[in-house]
Coordinates of C-alpha atoms in Angstrom, one line a residue:
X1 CA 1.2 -75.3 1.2
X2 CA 1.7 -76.5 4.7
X3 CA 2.0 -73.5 6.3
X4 CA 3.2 -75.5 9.9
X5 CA 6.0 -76.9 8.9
X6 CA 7.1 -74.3 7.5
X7 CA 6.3 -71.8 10.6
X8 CA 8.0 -74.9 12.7
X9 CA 11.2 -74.9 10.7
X10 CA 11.5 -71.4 10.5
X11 CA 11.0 -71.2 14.5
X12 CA 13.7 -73.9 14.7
X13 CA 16.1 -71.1 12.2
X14 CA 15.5 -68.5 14.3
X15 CA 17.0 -70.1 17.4
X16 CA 20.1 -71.3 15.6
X17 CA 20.8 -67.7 14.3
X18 CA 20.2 -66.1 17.7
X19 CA 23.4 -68.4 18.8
X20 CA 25.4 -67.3 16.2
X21 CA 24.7 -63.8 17.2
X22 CA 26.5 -64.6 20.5
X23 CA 29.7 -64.5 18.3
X24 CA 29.3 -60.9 17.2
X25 CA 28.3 -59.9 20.6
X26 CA 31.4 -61.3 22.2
X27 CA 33.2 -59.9 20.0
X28 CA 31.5 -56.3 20.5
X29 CA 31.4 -56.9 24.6
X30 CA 35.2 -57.8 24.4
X31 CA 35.7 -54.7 22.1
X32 CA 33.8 -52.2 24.3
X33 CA 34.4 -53.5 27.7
X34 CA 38.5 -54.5 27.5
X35 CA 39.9 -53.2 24.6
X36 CA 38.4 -49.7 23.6
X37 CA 36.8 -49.4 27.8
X38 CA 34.3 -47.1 26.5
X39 CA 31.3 -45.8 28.8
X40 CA 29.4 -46.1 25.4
X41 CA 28.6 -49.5 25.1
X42 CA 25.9 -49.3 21.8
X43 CA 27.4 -52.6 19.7
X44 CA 27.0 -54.6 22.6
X45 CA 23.6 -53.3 23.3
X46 CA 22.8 -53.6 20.1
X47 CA 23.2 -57.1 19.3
X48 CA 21.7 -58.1 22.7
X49 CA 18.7 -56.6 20.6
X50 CA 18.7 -58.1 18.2
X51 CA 19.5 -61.8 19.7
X52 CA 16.2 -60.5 21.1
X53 CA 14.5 -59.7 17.9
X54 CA 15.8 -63.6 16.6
X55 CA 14.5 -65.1 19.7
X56 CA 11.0 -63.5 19.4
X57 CA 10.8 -64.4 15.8
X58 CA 11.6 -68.4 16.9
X59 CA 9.3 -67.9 19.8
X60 CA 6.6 -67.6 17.3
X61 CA 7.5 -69.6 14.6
X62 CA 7.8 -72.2 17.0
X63 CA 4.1 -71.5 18.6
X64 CA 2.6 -71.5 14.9
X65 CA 4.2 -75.1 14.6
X66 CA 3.3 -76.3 17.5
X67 CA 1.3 -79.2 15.6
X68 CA 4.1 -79.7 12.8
X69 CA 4.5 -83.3 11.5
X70 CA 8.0 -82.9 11.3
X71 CA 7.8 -83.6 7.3
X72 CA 9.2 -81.0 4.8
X73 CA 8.4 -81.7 1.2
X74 CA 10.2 -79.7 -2.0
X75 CA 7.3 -76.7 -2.3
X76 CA 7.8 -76.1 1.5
X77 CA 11.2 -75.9 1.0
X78 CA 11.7 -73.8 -1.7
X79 CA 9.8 -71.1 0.3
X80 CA 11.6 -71.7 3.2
X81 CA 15.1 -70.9 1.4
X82 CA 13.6 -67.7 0.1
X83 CA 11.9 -66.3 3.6
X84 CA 15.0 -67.3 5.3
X85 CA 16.7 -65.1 3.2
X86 CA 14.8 -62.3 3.3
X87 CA 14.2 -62.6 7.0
X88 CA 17.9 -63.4 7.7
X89 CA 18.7 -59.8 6.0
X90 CA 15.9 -58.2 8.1
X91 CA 17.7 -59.1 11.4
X92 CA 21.6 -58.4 9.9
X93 CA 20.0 -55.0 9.5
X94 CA 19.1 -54.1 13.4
X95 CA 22.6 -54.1 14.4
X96 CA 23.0 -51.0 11.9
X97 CA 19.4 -49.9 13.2
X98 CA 20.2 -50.3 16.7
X99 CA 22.9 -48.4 17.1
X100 CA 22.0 -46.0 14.9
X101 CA 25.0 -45.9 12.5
X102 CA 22.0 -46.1 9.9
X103 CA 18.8 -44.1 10.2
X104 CA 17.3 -45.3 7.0
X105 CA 16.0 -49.0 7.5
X106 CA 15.9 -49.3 3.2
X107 CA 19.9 -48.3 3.8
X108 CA 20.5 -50.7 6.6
X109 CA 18.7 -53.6 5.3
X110 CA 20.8 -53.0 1.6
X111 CA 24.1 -53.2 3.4
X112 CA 22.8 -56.7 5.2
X113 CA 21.4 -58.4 1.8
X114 CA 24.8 -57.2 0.5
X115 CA 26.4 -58.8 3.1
X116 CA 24.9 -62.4 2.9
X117 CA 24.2 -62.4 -0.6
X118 CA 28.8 -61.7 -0.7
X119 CA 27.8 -59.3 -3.3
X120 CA 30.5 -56.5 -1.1
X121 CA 28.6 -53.4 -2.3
X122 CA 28.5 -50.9 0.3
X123 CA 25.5 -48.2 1.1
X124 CA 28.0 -46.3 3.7
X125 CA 29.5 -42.8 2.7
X126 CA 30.3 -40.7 5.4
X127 CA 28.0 -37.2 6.2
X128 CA 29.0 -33.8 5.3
X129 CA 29.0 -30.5 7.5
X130 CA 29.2 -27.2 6.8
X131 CA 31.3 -24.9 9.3
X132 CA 28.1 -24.5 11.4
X133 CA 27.9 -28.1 12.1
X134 CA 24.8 -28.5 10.2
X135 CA 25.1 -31.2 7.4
X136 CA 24.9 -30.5 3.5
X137 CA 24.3 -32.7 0.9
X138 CA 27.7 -34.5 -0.5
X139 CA 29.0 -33.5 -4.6
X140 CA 30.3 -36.2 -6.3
X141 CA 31.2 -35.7 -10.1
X142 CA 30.9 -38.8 -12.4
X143 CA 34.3 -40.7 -12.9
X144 CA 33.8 -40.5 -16.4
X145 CA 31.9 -37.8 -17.4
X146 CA 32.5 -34.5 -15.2
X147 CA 29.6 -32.7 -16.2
X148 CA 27.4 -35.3 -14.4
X149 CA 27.3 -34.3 -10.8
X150 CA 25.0 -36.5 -8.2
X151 CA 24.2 -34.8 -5.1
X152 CA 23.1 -36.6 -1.9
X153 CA 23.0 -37.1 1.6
X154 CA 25.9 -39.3 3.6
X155 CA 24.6 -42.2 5.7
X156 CA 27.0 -42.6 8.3
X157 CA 28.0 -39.8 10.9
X158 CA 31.6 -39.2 12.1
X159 CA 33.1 -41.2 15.3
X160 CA 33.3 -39.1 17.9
X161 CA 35.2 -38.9 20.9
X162 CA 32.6 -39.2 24.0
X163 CA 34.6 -36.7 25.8
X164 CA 36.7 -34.1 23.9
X165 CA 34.1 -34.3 20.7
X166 CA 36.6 -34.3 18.8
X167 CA 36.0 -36.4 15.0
X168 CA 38.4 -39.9 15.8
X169 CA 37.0 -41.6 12.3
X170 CA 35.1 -40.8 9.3
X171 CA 33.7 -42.8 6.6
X172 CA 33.5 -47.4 7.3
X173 CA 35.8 -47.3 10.3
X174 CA 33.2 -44.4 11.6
X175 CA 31.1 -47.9 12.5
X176 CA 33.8 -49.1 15.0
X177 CA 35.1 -53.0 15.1
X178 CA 32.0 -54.7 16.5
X179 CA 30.1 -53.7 13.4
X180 CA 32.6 -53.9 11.3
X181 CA 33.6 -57.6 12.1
X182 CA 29.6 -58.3 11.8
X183 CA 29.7 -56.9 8.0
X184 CA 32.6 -59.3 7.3
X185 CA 31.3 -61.9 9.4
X186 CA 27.7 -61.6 7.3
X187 CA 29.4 -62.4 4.5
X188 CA 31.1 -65.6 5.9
X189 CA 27.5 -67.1 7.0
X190 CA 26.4 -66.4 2.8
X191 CA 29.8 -67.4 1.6
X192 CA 28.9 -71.3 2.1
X193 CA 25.0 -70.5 2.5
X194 CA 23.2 -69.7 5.8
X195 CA 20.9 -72.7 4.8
X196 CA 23.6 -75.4 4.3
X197 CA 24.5 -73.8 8.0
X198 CA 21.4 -74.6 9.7
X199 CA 21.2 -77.9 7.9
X200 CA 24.4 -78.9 9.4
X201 CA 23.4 -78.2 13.0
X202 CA 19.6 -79.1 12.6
X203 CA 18.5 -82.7 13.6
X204 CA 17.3 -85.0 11.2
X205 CA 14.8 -83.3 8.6
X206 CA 13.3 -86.3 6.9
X207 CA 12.8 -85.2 2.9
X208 CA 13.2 -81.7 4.0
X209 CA 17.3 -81.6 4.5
X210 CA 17.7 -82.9 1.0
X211 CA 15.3 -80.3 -0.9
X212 CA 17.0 -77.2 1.6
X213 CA 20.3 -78.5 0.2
X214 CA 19.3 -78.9 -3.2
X215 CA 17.4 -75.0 -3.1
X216 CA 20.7 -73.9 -1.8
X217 CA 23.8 -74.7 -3.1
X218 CA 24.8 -73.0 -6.2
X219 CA 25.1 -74.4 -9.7
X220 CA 24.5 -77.6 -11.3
X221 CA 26.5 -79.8 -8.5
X222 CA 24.1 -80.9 -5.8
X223 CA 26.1 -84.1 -5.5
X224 CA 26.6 -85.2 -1.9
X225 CA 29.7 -86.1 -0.6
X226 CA 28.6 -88.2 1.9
X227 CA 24.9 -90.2 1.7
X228 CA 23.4 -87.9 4.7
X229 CA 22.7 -84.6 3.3
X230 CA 23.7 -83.2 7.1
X231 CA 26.8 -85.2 7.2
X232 CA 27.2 -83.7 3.6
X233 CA 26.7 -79.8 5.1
X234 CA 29.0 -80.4 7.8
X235 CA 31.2 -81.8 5.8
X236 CA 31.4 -78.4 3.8
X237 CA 31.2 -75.9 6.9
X238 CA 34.6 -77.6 8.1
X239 CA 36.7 -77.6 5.1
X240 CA 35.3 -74.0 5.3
X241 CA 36.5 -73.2 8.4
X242 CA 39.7 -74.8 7.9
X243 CA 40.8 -72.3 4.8
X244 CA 39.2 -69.2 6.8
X245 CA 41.4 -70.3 9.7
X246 CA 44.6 -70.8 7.3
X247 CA 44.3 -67.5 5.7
X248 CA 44.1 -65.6 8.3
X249 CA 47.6 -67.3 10.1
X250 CA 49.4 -66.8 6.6
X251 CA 48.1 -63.2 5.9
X252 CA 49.5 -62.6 10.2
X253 CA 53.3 -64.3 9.5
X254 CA 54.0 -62.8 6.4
X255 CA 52.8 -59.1 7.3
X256 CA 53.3 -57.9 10.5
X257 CA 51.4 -54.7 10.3
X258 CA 48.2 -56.9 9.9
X259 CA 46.6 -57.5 13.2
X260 CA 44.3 -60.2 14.3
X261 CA 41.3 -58.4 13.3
X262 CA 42.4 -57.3 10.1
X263 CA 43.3 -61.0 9.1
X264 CA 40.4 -62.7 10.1
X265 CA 38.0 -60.0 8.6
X266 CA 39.9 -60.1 5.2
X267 CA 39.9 -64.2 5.3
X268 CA 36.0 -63.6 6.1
X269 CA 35.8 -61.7 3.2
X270 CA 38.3 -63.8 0.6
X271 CA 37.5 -67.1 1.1
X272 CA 33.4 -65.9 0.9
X273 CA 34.2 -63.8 -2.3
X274 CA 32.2 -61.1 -0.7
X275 CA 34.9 -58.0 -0.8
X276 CA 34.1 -55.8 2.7
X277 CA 37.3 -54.2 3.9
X278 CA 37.2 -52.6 7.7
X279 CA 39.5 -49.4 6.3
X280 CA 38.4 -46.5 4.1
X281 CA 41.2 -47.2 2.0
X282 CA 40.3 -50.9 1.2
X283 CA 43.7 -53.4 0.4
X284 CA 46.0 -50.6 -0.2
X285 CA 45.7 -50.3 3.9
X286 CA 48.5 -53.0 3.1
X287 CA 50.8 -52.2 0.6
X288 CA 52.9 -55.7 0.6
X289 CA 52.7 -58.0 -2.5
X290 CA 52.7 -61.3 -0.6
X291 CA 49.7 -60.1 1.3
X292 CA 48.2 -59.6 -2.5
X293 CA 49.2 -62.6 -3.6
X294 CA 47.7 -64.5 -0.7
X295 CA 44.7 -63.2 -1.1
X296 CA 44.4 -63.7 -5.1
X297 CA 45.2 -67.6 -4.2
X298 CA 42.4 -67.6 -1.4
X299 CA 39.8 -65.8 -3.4
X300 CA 40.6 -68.7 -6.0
X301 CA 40.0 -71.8 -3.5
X302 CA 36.8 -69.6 -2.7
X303 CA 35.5 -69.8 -6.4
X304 CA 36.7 -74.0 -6.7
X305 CA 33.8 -76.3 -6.1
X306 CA 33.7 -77.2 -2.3
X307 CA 33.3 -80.9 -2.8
X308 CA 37.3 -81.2 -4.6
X309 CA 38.5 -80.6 -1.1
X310 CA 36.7 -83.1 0.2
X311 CA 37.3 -85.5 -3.1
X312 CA 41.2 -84.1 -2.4
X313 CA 41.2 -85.1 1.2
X314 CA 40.0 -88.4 0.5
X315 CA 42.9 -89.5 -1.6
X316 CA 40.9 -89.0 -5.2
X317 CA 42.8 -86.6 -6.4
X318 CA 41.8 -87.6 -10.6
X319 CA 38.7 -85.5 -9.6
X320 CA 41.0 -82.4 -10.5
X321 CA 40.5 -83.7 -13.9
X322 CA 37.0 -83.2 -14.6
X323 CA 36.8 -80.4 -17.3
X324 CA 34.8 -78.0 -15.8
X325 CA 37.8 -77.2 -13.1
X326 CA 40.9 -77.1 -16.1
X327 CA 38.0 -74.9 -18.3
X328 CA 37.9 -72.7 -14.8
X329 CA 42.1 -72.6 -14.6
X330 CA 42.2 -71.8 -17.9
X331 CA 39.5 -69.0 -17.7
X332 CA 41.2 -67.6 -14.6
X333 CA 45.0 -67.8 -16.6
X334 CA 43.3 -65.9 -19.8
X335 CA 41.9 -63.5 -18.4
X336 CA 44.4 -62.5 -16.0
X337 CA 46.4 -62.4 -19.2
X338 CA 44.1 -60.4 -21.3
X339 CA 44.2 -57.9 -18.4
X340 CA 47.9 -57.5 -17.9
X341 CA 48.2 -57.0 -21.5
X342 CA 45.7 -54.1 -21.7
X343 CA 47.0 -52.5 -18.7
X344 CA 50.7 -53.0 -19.8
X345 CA 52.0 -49.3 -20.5
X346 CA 49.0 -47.2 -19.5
X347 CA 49.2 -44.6 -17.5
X348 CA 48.3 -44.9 -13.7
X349 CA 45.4 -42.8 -12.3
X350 CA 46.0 -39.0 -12.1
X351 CA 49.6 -39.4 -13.2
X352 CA 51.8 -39.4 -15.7
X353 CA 53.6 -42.5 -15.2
X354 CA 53.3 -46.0 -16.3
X355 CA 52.1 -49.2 -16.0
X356 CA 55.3 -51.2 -16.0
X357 CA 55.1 -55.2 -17.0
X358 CA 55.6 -56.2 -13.1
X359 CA 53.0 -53.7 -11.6
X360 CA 50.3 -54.9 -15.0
X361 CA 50.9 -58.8 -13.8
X362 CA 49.7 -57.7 -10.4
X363 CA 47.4 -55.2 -10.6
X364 CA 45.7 -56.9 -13.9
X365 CA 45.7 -60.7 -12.5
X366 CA 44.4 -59.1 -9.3
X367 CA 41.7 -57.6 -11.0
X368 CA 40.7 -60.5 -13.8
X369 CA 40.2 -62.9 -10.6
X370 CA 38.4 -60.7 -8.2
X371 CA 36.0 -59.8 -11.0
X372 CA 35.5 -63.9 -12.1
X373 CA 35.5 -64.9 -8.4
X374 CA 32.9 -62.2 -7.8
X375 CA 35.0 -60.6 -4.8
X376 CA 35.1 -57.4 -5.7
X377 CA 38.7 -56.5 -3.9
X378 CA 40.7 -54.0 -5.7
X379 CA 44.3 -53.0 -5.1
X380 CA 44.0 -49.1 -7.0
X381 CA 41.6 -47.0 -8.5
X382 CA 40.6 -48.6 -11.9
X383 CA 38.0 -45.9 -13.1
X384 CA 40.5 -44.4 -16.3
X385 CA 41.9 -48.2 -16.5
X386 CA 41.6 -48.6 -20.7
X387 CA 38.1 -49.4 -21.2
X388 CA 38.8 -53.1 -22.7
X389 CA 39.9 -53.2 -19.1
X390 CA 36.7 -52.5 -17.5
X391 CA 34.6 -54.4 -20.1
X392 CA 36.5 -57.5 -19.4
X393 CA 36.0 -57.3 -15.8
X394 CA 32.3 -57.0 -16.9
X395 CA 32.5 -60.3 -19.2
X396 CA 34.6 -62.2 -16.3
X397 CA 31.7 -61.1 -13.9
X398 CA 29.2 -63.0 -15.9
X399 CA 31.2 -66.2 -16.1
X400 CA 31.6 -66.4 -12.4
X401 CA 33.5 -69.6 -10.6
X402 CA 32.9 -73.2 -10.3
X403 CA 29.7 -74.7 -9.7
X404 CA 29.5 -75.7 -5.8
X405 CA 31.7 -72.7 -4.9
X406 CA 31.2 -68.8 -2.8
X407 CA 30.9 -67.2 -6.3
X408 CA 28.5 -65.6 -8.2
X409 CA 28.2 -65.2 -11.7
X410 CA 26.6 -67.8 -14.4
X411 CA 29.5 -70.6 -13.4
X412 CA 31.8 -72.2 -16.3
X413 CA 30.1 -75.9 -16.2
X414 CA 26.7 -73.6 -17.6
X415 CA 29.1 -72.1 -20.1
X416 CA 30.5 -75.3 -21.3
X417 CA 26.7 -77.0 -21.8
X418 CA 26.2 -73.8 -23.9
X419 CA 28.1 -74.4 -26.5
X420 CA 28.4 -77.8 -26.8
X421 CA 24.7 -77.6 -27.2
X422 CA 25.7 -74.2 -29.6
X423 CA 27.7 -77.0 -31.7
X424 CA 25.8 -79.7 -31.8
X425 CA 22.8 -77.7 -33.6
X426 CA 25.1 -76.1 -35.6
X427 CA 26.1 -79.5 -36.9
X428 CA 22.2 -80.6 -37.1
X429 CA 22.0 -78.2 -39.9
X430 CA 24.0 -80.2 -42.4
X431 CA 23.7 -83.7 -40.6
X432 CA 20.6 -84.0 -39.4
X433 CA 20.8 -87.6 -39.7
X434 CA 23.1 -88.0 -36.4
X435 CA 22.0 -88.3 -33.1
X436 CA 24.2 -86.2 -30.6
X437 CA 24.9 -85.9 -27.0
X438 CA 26.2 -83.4 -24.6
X439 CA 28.9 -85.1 -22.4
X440 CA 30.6 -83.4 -20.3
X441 CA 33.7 -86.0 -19.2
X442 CA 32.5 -89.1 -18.9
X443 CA 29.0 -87.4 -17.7
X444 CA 26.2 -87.0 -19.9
X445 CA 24.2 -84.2 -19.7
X446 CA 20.3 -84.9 -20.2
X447 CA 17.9 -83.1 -22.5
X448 CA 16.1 -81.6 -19.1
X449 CA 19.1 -80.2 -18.2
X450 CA 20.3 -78.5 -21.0
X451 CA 17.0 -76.9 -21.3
X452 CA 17.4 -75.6 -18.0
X453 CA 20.5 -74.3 -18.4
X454 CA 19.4 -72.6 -21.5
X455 CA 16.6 -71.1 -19.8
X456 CA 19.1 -70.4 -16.9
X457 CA 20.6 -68.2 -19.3
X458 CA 17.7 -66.7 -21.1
X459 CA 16.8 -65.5 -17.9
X460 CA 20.1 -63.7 -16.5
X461 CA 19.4 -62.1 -20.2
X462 CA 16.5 -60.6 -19.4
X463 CA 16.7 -59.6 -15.7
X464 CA 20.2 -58.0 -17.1
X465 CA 18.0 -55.9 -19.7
X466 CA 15.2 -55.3 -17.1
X467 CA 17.1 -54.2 -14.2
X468 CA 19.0 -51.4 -16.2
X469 CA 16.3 -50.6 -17.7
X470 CA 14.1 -49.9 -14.6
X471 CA 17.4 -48.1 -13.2
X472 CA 17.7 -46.0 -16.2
X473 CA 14.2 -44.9 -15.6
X474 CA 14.9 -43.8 -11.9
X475 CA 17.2 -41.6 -13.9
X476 CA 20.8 -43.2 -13.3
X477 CA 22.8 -42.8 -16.5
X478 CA 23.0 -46.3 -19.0
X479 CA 26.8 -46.8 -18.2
X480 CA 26.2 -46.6 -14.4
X481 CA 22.9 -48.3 -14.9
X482 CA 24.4 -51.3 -16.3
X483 CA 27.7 -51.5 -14.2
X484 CA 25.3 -51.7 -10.8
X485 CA 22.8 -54.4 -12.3
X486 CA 26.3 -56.3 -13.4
X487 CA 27.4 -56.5 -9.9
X488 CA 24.0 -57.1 -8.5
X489 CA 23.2 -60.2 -10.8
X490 CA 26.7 -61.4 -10.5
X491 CA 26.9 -60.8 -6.3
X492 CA 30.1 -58.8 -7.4
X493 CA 31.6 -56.0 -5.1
X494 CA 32.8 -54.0 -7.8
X495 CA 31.8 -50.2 -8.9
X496 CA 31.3 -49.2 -12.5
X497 CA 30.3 -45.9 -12.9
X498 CA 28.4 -44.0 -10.4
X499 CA 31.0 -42.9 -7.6
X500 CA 33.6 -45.3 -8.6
X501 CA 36.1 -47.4 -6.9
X502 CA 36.0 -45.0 -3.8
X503 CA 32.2 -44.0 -3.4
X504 CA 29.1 -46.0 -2.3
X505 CA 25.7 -46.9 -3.7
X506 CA 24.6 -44.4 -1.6
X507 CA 23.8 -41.7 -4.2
X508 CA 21.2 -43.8 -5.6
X509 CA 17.5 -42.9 -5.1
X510 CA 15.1 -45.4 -2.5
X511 CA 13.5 -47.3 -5.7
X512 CA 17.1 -48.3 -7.1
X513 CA 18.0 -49.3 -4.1
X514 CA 14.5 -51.6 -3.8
X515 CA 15.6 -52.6 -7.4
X516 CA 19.2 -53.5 -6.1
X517 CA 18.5 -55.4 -3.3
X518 CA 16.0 -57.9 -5.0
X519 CA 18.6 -58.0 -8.1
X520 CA 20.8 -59.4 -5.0
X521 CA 18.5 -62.2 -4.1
X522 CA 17.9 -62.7 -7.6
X523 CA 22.1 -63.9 -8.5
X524 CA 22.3 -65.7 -5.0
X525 CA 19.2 -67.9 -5.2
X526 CA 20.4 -68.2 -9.0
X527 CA 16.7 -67.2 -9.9
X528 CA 14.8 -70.1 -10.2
X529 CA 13.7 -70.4 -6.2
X530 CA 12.6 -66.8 -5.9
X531 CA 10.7 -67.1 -9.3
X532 CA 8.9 -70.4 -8.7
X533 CA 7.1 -68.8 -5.9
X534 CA 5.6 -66.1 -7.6
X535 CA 4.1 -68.5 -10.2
X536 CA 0.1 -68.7 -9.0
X537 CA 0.0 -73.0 -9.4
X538 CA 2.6 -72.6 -6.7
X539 CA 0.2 -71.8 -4.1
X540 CA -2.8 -74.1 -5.0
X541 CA -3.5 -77.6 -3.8
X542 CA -2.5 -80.3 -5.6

């Protein structure tokens, strides 16, 4: 392992992130110094620390590569993908630290590997008083069992005013903008991968550009769009841009009680599939259908495969017909039927009236594709939805987008290989004579990678079974237990169980959080680059 490069192109990393930082700390210096013209100016001091911290880390990456070669092979790189993102959530976390909206660093550094990783859960509930002032532990009943009552501390303190005293905001807005815009913005960098980022911006990397690209992009499509891998990544960052940019003008013209802020955080958070909100009370802050509807079509272009745009913008428009993006359509259309159906004529939460056909096509198609595009918005409380309901947001969880997209989940091209390797054995039981090939299209798919994808799938299985397993024994209950290790796997923002639609992962004890957070990197690096380095031939010499 050549330790060097690796130390060089991490130094390199660190001095990229520290610029993006700047963006975040403008943001928080023109919050706090024009805007809000507090005498409490924590976010901006906060992010000047932690450009800081990023600078210091490239300061010595940079002296322990001093004597790189400039060569990165496919082992260096694989480990580079994984420290970068394991170091990328350490330094989303000091924001959090710094101004010390979080105490707890386990708690500040879940909600930054949330962030990056789009999965949208949140560790944030707000802190409970007693009439004394002091604070009391918070009790939440189970959604679905009341006897079950957890009992825990709040992590984030009410914003106060710095004169009166007087409670301004409780809960997520308690952090104020700056922090708020960094959650979303977190998930923005993930969204198209922090490492396709730095490959974009980073000068030529020999070998290495093509195995970061290759270690990062989700799914089976690795196909470049352009010969140069960079070309390739910058390529993808603009069209990126572009649909973050046109969201946010159409969510502003059609509402006018959205402002700036609250467009471009939601398009950060849509076109990502990551599912932050900056209000306690999530979408229904907005209560206008078109403002739904645009962001069900954006979380959509989120969960297509990146390189159709470009295909698209190019004039090749029969690259809409491969199958795996009709399969994809046709997903998204069935399930969003499947939903509206089961929701048709139930009753809403904690009344007596009904789901009429209108308000089931909305709320259910909502609901099917921010569960398959691994988003995680919601529009109402879904906790006493039927439970065919809830288990088929599970099921749409684990079939995820489009290869090459935002999303989590297993993808549909994976799906497809699966059974048409499913049929063709079948068929080898009473013709074993034939020979038989996967195609998908016009493509064949080889031997090596159907085995892959069958052990892809093998072991989602059993980091499924493990992970709610290990949860179940830090005593969470199996239904709750098996909701959270659904989202985690999937990078899905969605609560099952637990506190429900309106609560936090915050009730859950330090080593299911530990469990969480690596069950985060597991479903973003898809597994396979997080495992590879803990096999021991990894680290020998060849």
């Amino acid at each position: 392992m050549n330790f060097i490069e690796i130390s060089r192109t991490l130094g390199r990393y660190f001095y990229y992130l520290s610029a993006i930082l700047l963006i975040p700390l403008l943001f928080a210096v023109v919050d706090e110094f024009f805007i809000e013209k507090t005498t409490h100016f924590s976010a901006t001091v906060a992010f000047l620390e932690t450009i800081a911290v990023a600078l210091a880390c490239g300061l010595f990456f940079a002296w322990k590569g001093k004597k790189a070669k400039r060569t990165l092979y496919r082992k260096e790189s694989i480990l580079i993908v994984v420290l970068i993102w394991f170091l990328t959530a350490a330094v989303g976390a000091c924001p959090f630290l710094f101004t010390g909206t979080l105490k707890n660093p386990i708690d500040a550094y879940f909600e930054s590997m949330s962030g990056f990783t789009t999965t949208g859960v949140t560790i944030l509930y707000p802190k409970q008083y007693d009439v004394t002032g002091a604070e009391i532990p918070a009790l939440v009943r189970h959604p679905l069992d009341p006897s079950m009552v957890y009992t825990f501390y709040g992590t984030i303190a009410p914003l106060k005013d710095p004169v009166t005293g007087e409670i301004v905001k409780t809960g997520v807005e308690a952090l104020g903008k700056p922090l708020l815009f960094w959650r979303t913005f977190m998930e923005w960098l993930g969204g198209m991968g922090i490492v396709v980022l730095f490959i974009a911006v980073l000068p030529a990397l020999a070998m290495g550009g093509k195995f970061l690209y290759e270690n990062e992009v989700q799914g089976l499509s690795k196909e470049g769009m352009t010969p140069r891998i960079k070309e390739t990544a910058s390529m993808l960052w603009k069209i990126y841009l572009g649909l973050t940019l046109l969201q946010t003008t159409l969510l502003m013209l059609t509402n006018d009680s959205i402002s700036f802020f609250d467009a471009i955080t939601l398009a950060f958070s849509t076109i990502s599939t990551g599912g932050f909100t900056v209000s306690n009370h999530g979408l229904e802050t907005f209560p206008n259908s078109i403002t739904y509807w645009i962001i069900s079509i954006f979380m959509i272009l989120g969960s297509f495969n990146f390189t159709l745009y470009f295909h698209c913008l190019k004039g090749k428009l029969y690259r809409l017909f491969e199958p795996e993006f009709y399969l994809y359509l046709l997903m998204l259309i069935g399930g969003s039927l499947l939903m509206t159906l089961n929701l048709y004529r139930t009753p809403h939460f904690g009344t007596a009236k009904l789901f009429t056909f209108g308000e089931a096509i909305q709320h259910g198609s909502f609901m099917a594709i921010s569960a398959q595009t691994s988003t995680g918005f919601s529009l109402t409380t879904y906790d006493m939805w039927p439970f065919a309901c809830q288990i088929l947001m599970v099921l749409l969880m684990f079939i995820g987008g489009m290869s090459g997209s935002t999303t989590g989940g297993i993808k549909v091209i994976r799906y497809t290989i699966i059974l048409k390797a499913l049929k063709n054995k079948i068929e080898t039981l009473f013709k074993p004579e034939i020979v038989r090939t996967i195609k998908i299209g016009e493509r064949e798919i080889t031997p090596k990678t159907t085995l892959t994808v069958l052990t892809f799938f093998s072991i989602v299985i059993l980091f499924f079974a493990l992970g709610t397993y290990l949860l179940i024994l830090d005593h969470q209950d199996p239904l709750t237990s098996i909701g959270i290790i659904s989202c985690m796997i999937n990078n899905t923002g969605l609560n099952l169980g637990g506190l429900g639609i309106t609560g936090s992962y915050a009730f859950l004890p330090l080593f299911s959080k530990i469990i969480c957070i690596f069950w985060m990197i597991l479903g973003r690096l898809e597994y396979f680059s997080l495992l590879v380095i803990l096999a021991p031939s990894f680290w020998r010499r060849q």
